[in-house]
mmCIF file of C-alpha atoms in Angstrom:
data_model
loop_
_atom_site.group_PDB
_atom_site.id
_atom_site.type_symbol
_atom_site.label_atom_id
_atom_site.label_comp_id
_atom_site.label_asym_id
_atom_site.label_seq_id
_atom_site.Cartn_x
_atom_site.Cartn_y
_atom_site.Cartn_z
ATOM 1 C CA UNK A 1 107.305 30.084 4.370
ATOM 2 C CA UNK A 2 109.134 31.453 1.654
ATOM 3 C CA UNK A 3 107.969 28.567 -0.571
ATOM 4 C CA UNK A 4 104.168 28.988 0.404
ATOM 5 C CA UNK A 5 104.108 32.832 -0.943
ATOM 6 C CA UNK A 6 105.418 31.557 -4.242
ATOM 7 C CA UNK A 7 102.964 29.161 -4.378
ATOM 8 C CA UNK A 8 100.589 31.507 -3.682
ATOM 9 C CA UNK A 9 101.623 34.372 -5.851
ATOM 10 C CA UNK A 10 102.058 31.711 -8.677
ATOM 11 C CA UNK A 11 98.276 30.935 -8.342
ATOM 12 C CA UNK A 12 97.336 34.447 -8.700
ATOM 13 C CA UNK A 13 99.092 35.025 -11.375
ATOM 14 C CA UNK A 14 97.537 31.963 -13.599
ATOM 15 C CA UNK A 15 93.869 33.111 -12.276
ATOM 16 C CA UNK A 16 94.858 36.490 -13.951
ATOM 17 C CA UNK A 17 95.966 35.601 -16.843
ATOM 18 C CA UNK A 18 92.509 32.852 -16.566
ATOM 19 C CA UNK A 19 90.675 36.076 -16.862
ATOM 20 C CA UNK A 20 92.448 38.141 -19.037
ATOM 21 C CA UNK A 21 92.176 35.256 -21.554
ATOM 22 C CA UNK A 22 89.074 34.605 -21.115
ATOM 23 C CA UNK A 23 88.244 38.225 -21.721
ATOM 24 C CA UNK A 24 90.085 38.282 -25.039
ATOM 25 C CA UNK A 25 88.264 35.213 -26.190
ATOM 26 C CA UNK A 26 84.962 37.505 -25.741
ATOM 27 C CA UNK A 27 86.038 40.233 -27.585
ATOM 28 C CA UNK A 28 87.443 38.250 -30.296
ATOM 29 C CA UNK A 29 84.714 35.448 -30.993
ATOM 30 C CA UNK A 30 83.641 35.116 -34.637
ATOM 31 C CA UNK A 31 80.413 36.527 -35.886
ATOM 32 C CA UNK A 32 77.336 33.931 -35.573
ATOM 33 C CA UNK A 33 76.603 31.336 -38.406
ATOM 34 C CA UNK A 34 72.707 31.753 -38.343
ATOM 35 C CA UNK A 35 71.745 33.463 -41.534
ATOM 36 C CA UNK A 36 70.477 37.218 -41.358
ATOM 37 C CA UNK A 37 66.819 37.038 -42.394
ATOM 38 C CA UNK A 38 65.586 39.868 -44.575
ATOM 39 C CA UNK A 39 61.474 40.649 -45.212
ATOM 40 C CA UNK A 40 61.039 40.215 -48.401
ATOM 41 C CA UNK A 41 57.340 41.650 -49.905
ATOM 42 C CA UNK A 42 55.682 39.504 -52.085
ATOM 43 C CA UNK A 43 55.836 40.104 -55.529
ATOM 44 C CA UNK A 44 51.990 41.194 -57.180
ATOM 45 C CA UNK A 45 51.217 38.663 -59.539
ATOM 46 C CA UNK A 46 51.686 39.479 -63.196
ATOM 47 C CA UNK A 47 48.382 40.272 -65.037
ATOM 48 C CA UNK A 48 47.182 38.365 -68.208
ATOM 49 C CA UNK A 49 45.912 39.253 -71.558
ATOM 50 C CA UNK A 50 42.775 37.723 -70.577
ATOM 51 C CA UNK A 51 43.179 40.481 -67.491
ATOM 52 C CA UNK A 52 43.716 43.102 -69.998
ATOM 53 C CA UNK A 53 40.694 42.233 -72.219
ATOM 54 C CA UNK A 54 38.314 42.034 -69.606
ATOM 55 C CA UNK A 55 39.483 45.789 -69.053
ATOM 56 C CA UNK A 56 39.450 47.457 -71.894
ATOM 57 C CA UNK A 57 36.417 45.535 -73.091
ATOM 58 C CA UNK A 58 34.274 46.478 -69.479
ATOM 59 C CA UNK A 59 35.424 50.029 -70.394
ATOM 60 C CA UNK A 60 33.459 49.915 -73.627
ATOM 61 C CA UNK A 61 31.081 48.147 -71.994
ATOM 62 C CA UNK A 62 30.473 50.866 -69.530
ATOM 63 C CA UNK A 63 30.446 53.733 -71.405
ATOM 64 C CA UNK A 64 27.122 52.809 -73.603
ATOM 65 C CA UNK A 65 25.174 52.045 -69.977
ATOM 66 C CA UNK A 66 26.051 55.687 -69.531
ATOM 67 C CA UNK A 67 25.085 56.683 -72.946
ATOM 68 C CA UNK A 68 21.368 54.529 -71.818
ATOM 69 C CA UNK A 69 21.499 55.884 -68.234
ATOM 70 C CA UNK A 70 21.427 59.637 -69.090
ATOM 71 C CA UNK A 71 19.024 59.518 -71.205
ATOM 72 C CA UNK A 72 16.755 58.619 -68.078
ATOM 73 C CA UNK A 73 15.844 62.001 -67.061
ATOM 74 C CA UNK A 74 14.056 63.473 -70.087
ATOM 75 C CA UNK A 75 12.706 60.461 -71.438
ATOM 76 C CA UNK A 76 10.803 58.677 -68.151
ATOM 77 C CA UNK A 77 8.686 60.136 -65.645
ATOM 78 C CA UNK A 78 9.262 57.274 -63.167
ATOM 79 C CA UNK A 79 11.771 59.083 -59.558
ATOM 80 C CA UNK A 80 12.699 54.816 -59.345
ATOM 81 C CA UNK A 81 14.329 54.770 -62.424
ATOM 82 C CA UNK A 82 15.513 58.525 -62.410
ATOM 83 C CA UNK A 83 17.118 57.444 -59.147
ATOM 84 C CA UNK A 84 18.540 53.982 -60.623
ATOM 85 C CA UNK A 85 19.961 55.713 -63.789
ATOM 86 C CA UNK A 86 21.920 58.481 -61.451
ATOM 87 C CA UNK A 87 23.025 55.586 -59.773
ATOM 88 C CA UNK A 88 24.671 53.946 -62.628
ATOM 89 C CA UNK A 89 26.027 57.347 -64.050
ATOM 90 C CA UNK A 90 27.974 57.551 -60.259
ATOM 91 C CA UNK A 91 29.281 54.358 -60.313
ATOM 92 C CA UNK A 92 29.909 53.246 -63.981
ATOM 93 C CA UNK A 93 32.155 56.772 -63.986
ATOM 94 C CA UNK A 94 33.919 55.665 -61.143
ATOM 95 C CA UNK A 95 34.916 51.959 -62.258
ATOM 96 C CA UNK A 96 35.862 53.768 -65.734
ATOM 97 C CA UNK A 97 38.363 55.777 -63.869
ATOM 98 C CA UNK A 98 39.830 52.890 -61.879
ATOM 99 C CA UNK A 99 39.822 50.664 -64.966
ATOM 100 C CA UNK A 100 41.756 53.192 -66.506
ATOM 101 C CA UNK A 101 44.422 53.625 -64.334
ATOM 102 C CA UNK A 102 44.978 50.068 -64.124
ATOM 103 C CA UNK A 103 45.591 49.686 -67.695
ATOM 104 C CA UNK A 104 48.245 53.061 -67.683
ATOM 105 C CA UNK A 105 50.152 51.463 -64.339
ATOM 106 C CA UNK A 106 51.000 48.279 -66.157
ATOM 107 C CA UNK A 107 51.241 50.267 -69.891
ATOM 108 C CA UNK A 108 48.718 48.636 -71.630
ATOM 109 C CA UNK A 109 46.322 50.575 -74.386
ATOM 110 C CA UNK A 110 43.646 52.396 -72.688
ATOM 111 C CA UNK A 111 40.260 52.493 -74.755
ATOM 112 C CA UNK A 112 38.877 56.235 -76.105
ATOM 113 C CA UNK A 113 35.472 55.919 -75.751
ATOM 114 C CA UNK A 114 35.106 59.792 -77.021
ATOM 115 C CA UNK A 115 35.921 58.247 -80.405
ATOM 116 C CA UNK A 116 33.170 55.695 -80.678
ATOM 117 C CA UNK A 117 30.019 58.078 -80.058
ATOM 118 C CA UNK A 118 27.335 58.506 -82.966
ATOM 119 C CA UNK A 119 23.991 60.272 -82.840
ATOM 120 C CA UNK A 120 22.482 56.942 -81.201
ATOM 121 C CA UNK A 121 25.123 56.458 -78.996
ATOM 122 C CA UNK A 122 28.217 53.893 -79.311
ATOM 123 C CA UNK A 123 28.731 52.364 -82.530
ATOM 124 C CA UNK A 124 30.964 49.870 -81.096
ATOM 125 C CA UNK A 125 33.613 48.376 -83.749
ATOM 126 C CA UNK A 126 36.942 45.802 -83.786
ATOM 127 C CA UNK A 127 36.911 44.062 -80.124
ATOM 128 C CA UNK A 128 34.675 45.808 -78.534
ATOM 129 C CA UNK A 129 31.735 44.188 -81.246
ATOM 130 C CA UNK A 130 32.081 41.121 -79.294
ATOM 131 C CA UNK A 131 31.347 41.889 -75.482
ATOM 132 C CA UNK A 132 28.501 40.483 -74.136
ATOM 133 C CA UNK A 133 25.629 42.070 -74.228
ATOM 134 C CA UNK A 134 26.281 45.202 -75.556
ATOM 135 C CA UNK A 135 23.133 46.797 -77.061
ATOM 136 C CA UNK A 136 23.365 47.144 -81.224
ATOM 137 C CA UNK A 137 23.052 50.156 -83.029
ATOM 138 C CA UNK A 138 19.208 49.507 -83.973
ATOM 139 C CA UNK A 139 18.087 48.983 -80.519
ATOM 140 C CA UNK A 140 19.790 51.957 -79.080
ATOM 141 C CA UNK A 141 17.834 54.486 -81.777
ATOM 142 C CA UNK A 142 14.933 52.991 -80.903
ATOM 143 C CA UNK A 143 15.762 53.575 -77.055
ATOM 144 C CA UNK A 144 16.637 57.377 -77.991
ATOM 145 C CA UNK A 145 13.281 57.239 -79.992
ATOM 146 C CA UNK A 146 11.037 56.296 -77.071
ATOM 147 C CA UNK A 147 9.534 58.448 -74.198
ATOM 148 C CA UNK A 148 7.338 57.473 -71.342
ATOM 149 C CA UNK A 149 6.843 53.921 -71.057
ATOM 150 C CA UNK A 150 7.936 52.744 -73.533
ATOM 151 C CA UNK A 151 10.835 54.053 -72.866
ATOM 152 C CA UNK A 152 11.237 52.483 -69.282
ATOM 153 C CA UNK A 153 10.448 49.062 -70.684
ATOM 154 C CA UNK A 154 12.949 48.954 -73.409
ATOM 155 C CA UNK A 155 15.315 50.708 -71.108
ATOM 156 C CA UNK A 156 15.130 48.002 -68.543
ATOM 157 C CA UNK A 157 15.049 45.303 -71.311
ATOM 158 C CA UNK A 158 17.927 46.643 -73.127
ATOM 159 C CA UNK A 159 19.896 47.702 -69.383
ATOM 160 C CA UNK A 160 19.234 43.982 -68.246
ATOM 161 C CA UNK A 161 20.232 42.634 -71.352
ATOM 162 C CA UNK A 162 23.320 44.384 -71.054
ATOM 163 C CA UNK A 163 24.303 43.782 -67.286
ATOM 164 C CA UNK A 164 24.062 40.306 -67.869
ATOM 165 C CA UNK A 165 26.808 40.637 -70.456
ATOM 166 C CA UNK A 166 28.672 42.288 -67.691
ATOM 167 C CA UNK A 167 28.761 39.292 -65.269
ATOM 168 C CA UNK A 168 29.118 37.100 -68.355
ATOM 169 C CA UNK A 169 32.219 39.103 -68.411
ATOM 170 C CA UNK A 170 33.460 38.034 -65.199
ATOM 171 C CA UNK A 171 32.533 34.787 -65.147
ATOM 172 C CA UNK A 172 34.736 34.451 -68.754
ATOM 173 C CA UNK A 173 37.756 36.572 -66.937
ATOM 174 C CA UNK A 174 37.492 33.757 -64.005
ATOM 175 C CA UNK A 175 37.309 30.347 -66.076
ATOM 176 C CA UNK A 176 40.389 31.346 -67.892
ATOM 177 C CA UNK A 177 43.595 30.015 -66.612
ATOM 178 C CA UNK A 178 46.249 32.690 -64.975
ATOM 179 C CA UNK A 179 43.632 35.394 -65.039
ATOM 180 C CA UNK A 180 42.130 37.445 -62.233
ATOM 181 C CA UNK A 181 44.940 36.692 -60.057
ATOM 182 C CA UNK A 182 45.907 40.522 -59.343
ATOM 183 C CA UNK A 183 44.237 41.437 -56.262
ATOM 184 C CA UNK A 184 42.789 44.863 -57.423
ATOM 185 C CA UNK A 185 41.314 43.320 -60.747
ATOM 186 C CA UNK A 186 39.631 40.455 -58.585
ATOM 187 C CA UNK A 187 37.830 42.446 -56.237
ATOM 188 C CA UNK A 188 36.937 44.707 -58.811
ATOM 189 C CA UNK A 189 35.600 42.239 -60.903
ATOM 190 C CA UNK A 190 33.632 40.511 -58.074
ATOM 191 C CA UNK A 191 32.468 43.933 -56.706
ATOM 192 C CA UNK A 192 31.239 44.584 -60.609
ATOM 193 C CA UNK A 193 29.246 41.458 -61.055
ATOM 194 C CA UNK A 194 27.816 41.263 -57.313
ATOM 195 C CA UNK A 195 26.632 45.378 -58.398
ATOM 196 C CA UNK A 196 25.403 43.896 -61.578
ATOM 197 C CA UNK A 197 23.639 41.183 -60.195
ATOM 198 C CA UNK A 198 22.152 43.163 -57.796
ATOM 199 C CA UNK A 199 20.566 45.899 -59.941
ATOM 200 C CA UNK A 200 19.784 42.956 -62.537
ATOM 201 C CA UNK A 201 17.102 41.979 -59.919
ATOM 202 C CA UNK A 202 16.101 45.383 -58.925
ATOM 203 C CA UNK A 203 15.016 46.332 -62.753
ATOM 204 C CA UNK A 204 13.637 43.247 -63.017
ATOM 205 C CA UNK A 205 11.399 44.229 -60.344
ATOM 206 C CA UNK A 206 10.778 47.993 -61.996
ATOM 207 C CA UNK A 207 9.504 46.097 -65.149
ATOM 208 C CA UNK A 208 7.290 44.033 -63.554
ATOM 209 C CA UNK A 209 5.193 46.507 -62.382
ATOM 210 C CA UNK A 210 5.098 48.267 -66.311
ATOM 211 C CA UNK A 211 2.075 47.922 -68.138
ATOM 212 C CA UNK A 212 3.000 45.455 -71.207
ATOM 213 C CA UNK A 213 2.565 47.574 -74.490
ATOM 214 C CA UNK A 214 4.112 47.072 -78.089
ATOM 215 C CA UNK A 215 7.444 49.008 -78.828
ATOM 216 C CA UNK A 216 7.069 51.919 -81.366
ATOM 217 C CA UNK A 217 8.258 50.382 -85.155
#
């Protein structure tokens, strides 16, 4: 009988110390192998000189439409064109602003258009010379020269002259390798030459309905 407890007890004792071990093996189990995975955010891909170009050049660009555009008001008597010049005063501001800031967040040379103003309007010089479509010196006095309509028809000639420079522009930034690859730059350049494109038609439409006569010498 004697024997039996013993037995017994000696059982209990190894399913406590089962346990206890067990327990210990628990608390004391290395950390796991798997690899901790961190979120990484991707990186914005690095702009181009050919980025930078199309910038500061659309800048320049920009700023003689606006030069055209507000002379609108007291040279043509047509509310169409009053109303598409305002338009282009609103939103050629706006994309100088943006363009702008792009050029200052990555620290690239930010055009002054103040400096490049004569009595007819921009005397563009250095790269700026070369952007598409960009209306010369001659034309714009004899824009600033004009009134009624004469005025609208050079004004749309000259204005669709030089918005097809601008999607020239963008379709130059595209074609080159590594460029346009920043996300704000593309979708500002697409939103600039669907705009263009858009407005290209509707003057085309505006001159249309002029009555053909010679430009004043």
């Amino acid at each position: 009988m004697l024997v039996g407890n013993a037995n017994r007890g000696s059982a209990r004792v190894a399913l406590l110390l089962g346990v206890a071990a067990s327990g210990c093996g628990a608390a004391t189990q290395p950390p796991s192998s798997q690899p901790e995975v961190v979120a990484v955010a991707p990186s914005r891909p690095r702009h181009t000189p050919a980025d930078v170009r199309f910038m500061q050049g659309m800048i320049a660009h920009h700023a003689q439409a606006l030069v055209m555009a507000r002379w609108v008001p007291g040279r043509s008597t047509r509310t169409d064109l009053g109303i598409l010049g305002e338009r282009m005063i609103v939103s050629q501001e706006d994309e100088i602003d943006i363009m702008r800031q792009w050029l200052r967040d990555r620290g690239e040379t930010v055009p002054d258009t103040g400096a490049v103003h004569n009595h007819a309007g921009m005397n563009m010089s250095g790269a700026a010379s070369a952007v598409p479509g960009m209306v010369t010196p001659m034309q714009l006095e004899q824009l600033e020269r004009a009134r009624g309509s004469e005025f609208d028809r050079l004004f749309l000639t000259f204005m669709i002259q030089h918005h097809t420079g601008a999607v020239t522009m963008v379709d130059q930034l595209f074609s080159t390798y590594g460029a346009g690859q920043d996300d704000m730059i593309f979708k500002f350049a697409s939103d600039v030459a669907a705009d263009q494109t858009s407005e290209i038609d509707r003057m085309r439409a505006i001159l249309s309905t002029i009555s053909r006569m010679p430009a004043r010498q």
